[in-house]
Coordinates of C-alpha atoms in Angstrom, one line a residue:
Chain A
M14 CA 86.3 -17.8 -23.1
F15 CA 89.7 -16.2 -22.4
F16 CA 89.9 -12.6 -21.2
S17 CA 93.2 -11.0 -20.5
H18 CA 93.5 -8.1 -18.1
L19 CA 94.1 -5.8 -21.1
M20 CA 91.1 -7.1 -22.9
A21 CA 89.0 -6.6 -19.8
T22 CA 90.2 -3.1 -19.4
F23 CA 89.5 -2.3 -23.0
L24 CA 86.0 -3.7 -22.9
F25 CA 85.2 -1.9 -19.6
A26 CA 86.5 1.4 -21.0
L27 CA 84.6 0.9 -24.3
F28 CA 81.2 0.0 -22.8
T29 CA 81.3 2.6 -20.1
S30 CA 82.5 5.5 -22.3
V31 CA 79.8 4.7 -24.9
V32 CA 77.0 5.0 -22.2
F33 CA 78.6 8.1 -20.7
G34 CA 78.8 9.7 -24.2
V35 CA 75.2 8.9 -25.2
T36 CA 73.7 10.0 -21.9
S37 CA 75.7 13.1 -21.1
K38 CA 75.7 15.6 -24.0
H39 CA 73.1 17.2 -26.3
T40 CA 74.5 16.9 -29.8
D41 CA 75.9 13.8 -31.6
R42 CA 79.2 15.6 -32.2
E43 CA 79.5 16.4 -28.4
R44 CA 78.6 12.8 -27.5
L45 CA 81.2 11.4 -29.9
L46 CA 84.0 13.6 -28.6
Y47 CA 83.0 13.1 -24.9
G48 CA 82.8 9.4 -25.4
A49 CA 86.2 9.3 -27.1
W50 CA 87.7 11.5 -24.3
V51 CA 86.3 9.3 -21.5
F52 CA 87.5 6.1 -23.3
A53 CA 91.0 7.5 -23.6
L54 CA 91.1 8.6 -20.0
F55 CA 89.7 5.2 -18.7
F56 CA 92.2 3.2 -20.8
L57 CA 95.3 5.3 -20.3
I58 CA 94.8 5.9 -16.6
T59 CA 94.2 2.2 -16.0
F60 CA 97.2 1.3 -18.1
G61 CA 99.4 3.9 -16.4
A62 CA 98.2 2.8 -12.9
G63 CA 99.1 -0.8 -13.8
W64 CA 102.6 0.1 -14.7
F65 CA 102.9 2.3 -11.7
M66 CA 101.9 -0.6 -9.4
Y67 CA 104.3 -2.9 -11.3
I68 CA 107.2 -0.4 -10.6
L69 CA 106.2 -0.1 -6.9
R70 CA 106.1 -3.8 -6.1
Chain B
M2 CA 43.3 33.6 0.0
P3 CA 45.4 33.6 -3.2
S4 CA 43.8 34.9 -6.3
K5 CA 43.3 32.8 -9.5
E6 CA 46.0 34.9 -11.2
A7 CA 48.6 34.1 -8.5
A8 CA 47.7 30.4 -8.6
S9 CA 48.2 30.3 -12.3
D10 CA 51.7 31.8 -12.0
Q11 CA 52.9 28.7 -10.1
P12 CA 54.6 26.1 -12.2
A13 CA 52.5 23.1 -13.1
K14 CA 53.3 20.0 -11.1
A15 CA 55.5 17.7 -13.3
E16 CA 54.1 14.2 -13.8
L17 CA 56.4 11.3 -13.5
P18 CA 56.8 9.7 -17.0
V19 CA 56.0 6.2 -15.7
G20 CA 56.1 4.4 -19.1
P21 CA 59.6 5.5 -20.2
V22 CA 61.1 5.1 -16.7
L23 CA 59.6 1.7 -16.2
A24 CA 60.7 0.5 -19.7
A25 CA 64.2 1.9 -19.0
C26 CA 64.3 0.1 -15.6
L27 CA 63.4 -3.2 -17.2
V28 CA 65.5 -3.1 -20.4
P29 CA 68.7 -1.0 -20.9
G30 CA 67.7 1.6 -23.5
G31 CA 64.0 0.7 -23.2
G32 CA 63.0 4.2 -22.2
H33 CA 64.7 5.6 -25.2
F34 CA 62.9 3.1 -27.4
W35 CA 59.6 4.1 -25.7
L36 CA 60.4 7.8 -26.6
H37 CA 61.3 6.8 -30.2
R38 CA 65.1 7.5 -29.8
W39 CA 65.8 4.3 -31.6
G40 CA 69.5 4.9 -32.4
R41 CA 70.5 5.9 -28.9
G42 CA 68.4 3.1 -27.4
A43 CA 70.0 0.5 -29.6
I44 CA 73.5 1.8 -28.6
L45 CA 72.7 1.7 -24.9
L46 CA 71.1 -1.8 -25.1
A47 CA 74.2 -3.0 -27.0
S48 CA 76.7 -1.5 -24.6
V49 CA 75.0 -2.4 -21.3
G50 CA 74.0 -5.8 -22.6
A51 CA 77.5 -6.5 -23.9
M52 CA 78.9 -5.5 -20.5
F53 CA 76.5 -7.7 -18.7
V54 CA 77.2 -10.7 -21.0
S55 CA 81.0 -10.1 -20.7
G56 CA 80.6 -10.3 -16.9
L57 CA 78.8 -13.6 -17.2
L58 CA 81.4 -15.0 -19.6
M59 CA 84.1 -13.9 -17.1
Q60 CA 82.3 -16.0 -14.5
G61 CA 81.6 -13.0 -12.3
R62 CA 79.3 -13.5 -9.3
F63 CA 76.1 -11.7 -8.3
F64 CA 76.1 -10.0 -4.9
Q65 CA 73.7 -11.4 -2.4
L66 CA 71.0 -9.6 -0.3
E67 CA 72.5 -9.7 3.2
P68 CA 71.1 -6.9 5.4
A69 CA 73.9 -7.5 7.9
N70 CA 76.5 -6.8 5.2
I71 CA 76.0 -3.3 3.7
V72 CA 78.7 -3.7 1.0
E73 CA 77.1 -7.0 -0.2
T74 CA 73.6 -5.5 -0.1
L75 CA 74.6 -2.3 -2.1
G76 CA 76.3 -4.6 -4.6
F77 CA 73.0 -6.6 -4.9
L78 CA 71.1 -3.4 -5.5
G79 CA 73.5 -2.5 -8.2
D80 CA 73.1 -5.9 -9.8
V81 CA 69.3 -5.7 -9.7
C82 CA 69.5 -2.4 -11.6
S83 CA 70.3 -4.4 -14.7
G84 CA 66.6 -5.2 -14.9
L85 CA 65.5 -8.1 -17.0
L86 CA 69.1 -9.0 -17.8
F87 CA 69.5 -9.9 -14.1
V88 CA 66.2 -11.7 -13.8
V89 CA 66.8 -13.8 -16.9
A90 CA 70.3 -14.7 -15.7
K91 CA 68.9 -15.8 -12.4
L92 CA 66.0 -17.7 -13.9
A93 CA 68.4 -19.4 -16.3
G94 CA 70.2 -20.8 -13.2
Y95 CA 73.5 -18.9 -13.8
Q96 CA 76.0 -19.9 -11.2
T97 CA 79.7 -19.2 -10.9
L98 CA 82.4 -21.8 -10.7
A99 CA 83.8 -22.5 -7.2
S100 CA 87.4 -21.4 -8.2
A101 CA 88.0 -17.7 -8.0
S102 CA 90.3 -15.9 -10.5
P103 CA 91.2 -12.3 -11.2
I104 CA 89.2 -12.4 -14.3
A105 CA 86.1 -13.6 -12.4
D106 CA 86.6 -10.6 -10.1
Y107 CA 86.6 -8.4 -13.2
G108 CA 83.4 -10.2 -14.2
T109 CA 81.8 -9.3 -10.9
K110 CA 82.6 -5.6 -11.4
F111 CA 81.3 -5.8 -15.0
L112 CA 77.9 -7.2 -13.8
L113 CA 77.7 -4.5 -11.1
V114 CA 78.7 -1.6 -13.4
A115 CA 76.2 -2.8 -16.1
G116 CA 73.5 -2.2 -13.5
L117 CA 74.9 1.2 -12.6
L118 CA 75.1 2.2 -16.2
N119 CA 71.5 1.3 -16.6
V120 CA 70.7 3.8 -13.8
L121 CA 72.2 6.4 -16.1
C122 CA 70.0 5.2 -18.9
V123 CA 66.9 5.5 -16.7
L124 CA 67.9 9.1 -15.7
D125 CA 68.6 10.0 -19.3
A126 CA 65.2 8.6 -20.4
Y127 CA 63.5 10.6 -17.6
D128 CA 65.3 13.8 -18.8
I129 CA 64.1 13.3 -22.4
A130 CA 60.6 12.5 -21.2
V131 CA 60.2 15.6 -19.2
G132 CA 61.8 17.8 -21.9
N133 CA 65.1 18.6 -20.3
K134 CA 66.9 17.0 -23.3
D135 CA 66.2 16.3 -26.9

């Protein structure tokens, strides 16, 4: 099965943020918002760090 | 000598909820299933299970128990935290290919993080069992 770097990043952010969201907060709304926030941070920071390292090389 | 009244003021010693914690250690979300949190348990099982399977599909490797190598040993402990997923993969004879690739390195991290996420599931199940969470 083929996994690109972007796909791996997406899957990692998705699975991790779901678990963080479910185990961290007290209401379903808080869990959903926190999970979405963590997913966005994981994905965007990894994406940004990738471009940053590309520019540095 | 403390009076009976003073003794009754002391908080009761909390018991370890063995069933939910053990179920959570064995199966991701198992503790939640034990405590009848079916939805959350299913989400946790799907997420941690999918992460573990993704790691296998990426041909990630399991860390080995090497007491002389602390990093390898800590990684092994993280892998073991996946519970029965780890045991089944080992019993099924899962082995990585000899050739290393960046994606296989991702797979190794997926396998490790699946175990660490299961630790969060265990702690959450414990919190629910002792009444700290709904």
